[in-house]
Coordinates of N, CA and C in Angstrom, one line a residue:
X1 N 7.0 26.3 7.8 CA 7.8 24.8 8.2 C 8.7 25.2 7.3
X2 N 9.8 24.6 7.1 CA 10.6 24.8 6.3 C 11.9 24.0 5.9
X3 N 12.4 23.2 4.8 CA 13.5 22.3 5.0 C 14.7 23.2 5.6
X4 N 15.4 22.3 6.6 CA 16.5 22.4 6.5 C 17.5 22.5 5.5
X5 N 18.5 23.4 5.7 CA 20.0 23.5 4.5 C 19.9 22.6 4.4
X6 N 20.8 21.4 5.3 CA 21.4 20.7 4.9 C 20.7 19.0 4.3
X7 N 19.5 19.6 3.1 CA 18.8 18.6 2.4 C 18.7 19.1 1.0
X8 N 19.2 18.7 0.2 CA 18.6 18.8 -1.6 C 18.1 18.2 -1.9
X9 N 16.9 18.4 -3.1 CA 16.2 17.2 -3.7 C 17.3 17.2 -5.2
X10 N 17.3 16.7 -5.9 CA 18.1 16.6 -6.8 C 16.9 15.3 -8.1
X11 N 16.8 15.7 -9.0 CA 16.4 14.6 -10.0 C 18.0 13.5 -10.8
X12 N 17.7 12.3 -10.1 CA 18.7 11.5 -11.1 C 17.9 10.5 -11.5
X13 N 18.9 10.6 -12.9 CA 18.3 9.6 -13.7 C 16.4 9.4 -13.8
X14 N 16.0 11.0 -14.0 CA 14.4 10.6 -13.9 C 13.9 10.3 -12.5
X15 N 14.5 10.2 -11.6 CA 14.2 9.6 -10.2 C 14.5 10.9 -9.1
X16 N 13.8 11.4 -8.6 CA 13.6 12.7 -7.3 C 14.5 12.0 -5.7
X17 N 15.7 12.6 -5.7 CA 15.9 11.9 -4.7 C 16.5 12.7 -4.0
X18 N 15.9 13.0 -2.3 CA 16.5 13.3 -1.5 C 18.3 13.3 -0.7
X19 N 18.8 14.2 -1.0 CA 19.7 13.9 -0.1 C 20.9 15.0 0.9
X20 N 21.0 14.2 2.1 CA 21.7 15.2 3.2 C 23.0 15.4 2.9
X21 N 23.3 16.8 3.1 CA 24.5 16.8 3.1 C 25.2 17.2 4.7
X22 N 26.4 17.3 4.9 CA 27.1 17.3 5.7 C 26.5 16.8 7.1
X23 N 26.5 17.4 8.9 CA 26.1 16.8 9.5 C 24.9 15.7 9.5
X24 N 23.8 16.0 8.6 CA 22.8 15.1 8.2 C 23.3 14.0 7.8
X25 N 24.2 14.1 6.9 CA 24.6 13.0 5.9 C 24.8 11.5 6.9
X26 N 25.5 11.9 8.3 CA 25.5 11.6 9.4 C 24.4 10.6 10.5
X27 N 23.5 11.7 10.3 CA 22.4 11.5 11.1 C 21.2 10.5 10.0
X28 N 21.4 10.9 9.1 CA 20.2 10.2 8.1 C 21.0 9.2 6.8
X29 N 21.5 8.3 7.1 CA 22.6 7.7 6.3 C 21.4 7.4 5.1
X30 N 21.9 7.0 3.7 CA 21.0 7.4 2.6 C 20.6 8.1 1.8
X31 N 19.8 7.7 0.7 CA 18.6 9.1 0.0 C 17.1 8.5 0.4
X32 N 16.4 9.6 -0.2 CA 15.1 9.5 -0.3 C 14.5 9.5 -1.8
X33 N 13.7 8.8 -1.8 CA 12.9 9.3 -3.1 C 12.3 9.7 -3.6
X34 N 11.3 10.6 -3.9 CA 10.3 11.5 -3.7 C 9.4 11.5 -4.7
X35 N 8.2 11.2 -4.8 CA 6.6 11.2 -5.6 C 6.6 13.0 -6.2
X36 N 6.2 12.5 -7.6 CA 6.3 14.3 -8.1 C 5.4 14.8 -7.3
X37 N 4.2 14.5 -7.1 CA 3.1 15.7 -5.3 C 4.4 15.8 -4.7
X38 N 5.0 14.4 -3.9 CA 5.9 14.7 -2.8 C 7.3 16.1 -3.3
X39 N 7.6 16.2 -4.5 CA 8.3 17.0 -4.7 C 7.6 18.4 -5.0
X40 N 6.7 18.4 -5.4 CA 5.8 19.7 -5.6 C 5.9 20.0 -3.9
X41 N 5.4 19.1 -2.9 CA 5.3 20.3 -2.1 C 7.1 20.2 -1.3
X42 N 7.7 18.9 -1.7 CA 9.3 19.7 -0.8 C 9.6 20.7 -1.6
X43 N 9.6 21.7 -2.3 CA 9.6 22.6 -3.2 C 8.9 24.0 -2.4
X44 N 7.7 23.6 -1.7 CA 7.3 24.6 -1.2 C 8.3 24.4 -0.2
X45 N 8.5 24.1 0.6 CA 9.1 23.7 2.1 C 10.1 24.6 1.9
X46 N 11.1 24.4 0.8 CA 12.0 24.8 0.8 C 12.1 26.1 0.7
X47 N 11.1 27.2 0.4 CA 10.5 28.6 0.5 C 10.5 29.1 2.3
X48 N 9.7 27.3 2.5 CA 9.3 28.0 3.8 C 7.8 28.6 3.8
X49 N 6.8 27.6 4.4 CA 5.5 27.7 4.1 C 4.6 26.7 5.2
X50 N 3.1 27.4 5.1 CA 2.4 26.7 6.2 C 1.7 25.8 5.4
X51 N 0.4 24.5 6.2 CA -0.2 23.4 6.0 C -0.8 24.4 4.4
X52 N -1.4 25.1 4.9 CA -2.5 25.8 3.9 C -1.7 26.2 2.8
X53 N -0.9 26.6 2.2 CA 0.2 26.5 1.1 C 0.2 25.2 0.4
X54 N 0.2 24.3 1.2 CA 0.8 23.0 0.7 C -0.3 22.4 0.2
X55 N -1.8 22.3 1.3 CA -2.8 21.5 0.7 C -3.3 22.5 -0.7
X56 N -3.0 23.5 -0.8 CA -3.4 24.5 -1.9 C -2.4 24.1 -3.6
X57 N -1.5 23.8 -3.2 CA -0.4 23.5 -3.7 C -0.7 22.3 -4.7
X58 N -1.5 21.2 -3.9 CA -1.8 19.5 -3.9 C -3.1 20.1 -4.7
X59 N -4.2 20.8 -4.2 CA -5.9 20.9 -5.0 C -5.4 21.8 -6.6
X60 N -4.5 23.0 -6.9 CA -4.0 23.2 -8.0 C -3.6 22.3 -8.7
X61 N -2.8 21.1 -8.8 CA -1.9 20.7 -9.5 C -3.0 19.3 -9.9
X62 N -3.5 18.5 -8.7 CA -4.2 17.5 -8.7 C -6.0 17.9 -8.3
X63 N -6.8 16.9 -9.5 CA -8.2 16.8 -9.1 C -8.5 16.2 -7.8
X64 N -8.0 16.6 -6.2 CA -8.1 15.8 -4.8 C -9.4 16.8 -4.6
X65 N -9.7 16.1 -3.7 CA -10.7 17.3 -2.7 C -9.6 18.0 -1.7
X66 N -10.0 19.6 -0.6 CA -9.2 19.9 -0.1 C -9.0 19.1 0.8
X67 N -9.9 18.5 1.5 CA -9.6 17.3 2.5 C -8.4 16.3 2.5
X68 N -8.7 15.9 1.5 CA -7.9 15.1 1.1 C -6.4 15.6 1.0
X69 N -6.6 16.5 -0.1 CA -4.4 17.3 0.1 C -4.3 17.4 1.1
X70 N -5.3 18.0 2.3 CA -4.5 18.4 3.4 C -3.7 17.3 4.2
X71 N -4.8 15.9 3.4 CA -4.4 14.8 4.5 C -2.9 14.1 4.1
X72 N -2.8 14.0 3.0 CA -1.5 14.0 2.2 C -0.4 15.1 3.0
X73 N -0.9 15.7 2.5 CA 0.2 17.3 3.1 C 0.7 16.7 4.1
X74 N -0.4 16.9 5.6 CA 0.3 16.7 6.7 C 1.0 15.0 7.3
X75 N 0.4 14.4 6.2 CA 0.9 12.5 6.5 C 2.9 12.8 5.8
X76 N 3.0 13.8 4.7 CA 4.2 14.0 4.1 C 4.9 14.5 5.0
X77 N 4.3 16.1 5.9 CA 5.2 17.0 7.1 C 5.6 16.1 8.1
X78 N 4.3 14.9 8.5 CA 5.2 14.3 9.9 C 5.9 13.3 9.7
X79 N 6.1 12.8 8.3 CA 7.4 11.8 8.2 C 8.5 13.1 7.5
X80 N 8.9 13.7 7.5 CA 9.6 14.8 7.0 C 10.1 15.2 8.8
X81 N 9.3 15.8 9.2 CA 9.4 15.8 10.6 C 10.2 14.6 11.8
X82 N 9.9 13.0 11.5 CA 10.5 12.2 12.1 C 11.8 12.2 11.6
X83 N 11.6 12.2 10.1 CA 13.2 12.1 9.3 C 14.1 13.5 9.8
X84 N 13.7 14.2 10.7 CA 14.5 15.4 10.5 C 14.9 16.5 10.0
X85 N 13.9 16.5 8.5 CA 14.3 17.7 7.5 C 13.6 18.9 7.9
X86 N 13.0 18.9 8.8 CA 12.5 20.6 8.9 C 12.4 21.1 9.8
X87 N 12.5 22.1 9.9 CA 12.3 23.8 10.7 C 11.2 23.5 11.0
X88 N 10.4 23.5 11.7 CA 9.2 23.7 12.2 C 8.6 25.3 12.9
X89 N 10.0 25.9 13.0 CA 9.7 27.3 14.0 C 9.2 28.3 13.2

């Protein structure tokens, strides 16, 4: 999985914002805000990764079980997929 090239993550006045660019800005109006944990996952997805990598990123950063981290990562990926932010090939 990988974030499509037409989305960027920026910190604006302390808020983590995902902004669509180009054609994506016509498909997804507005911006998304992310939590710090969402930004960790986003940055991994920018590089391209799998669910195991996302799960590990959360367990490395937070005191959570692997099952909880995987469930949270899966929910995040599902939402990004629904919004059209991910290439899943």
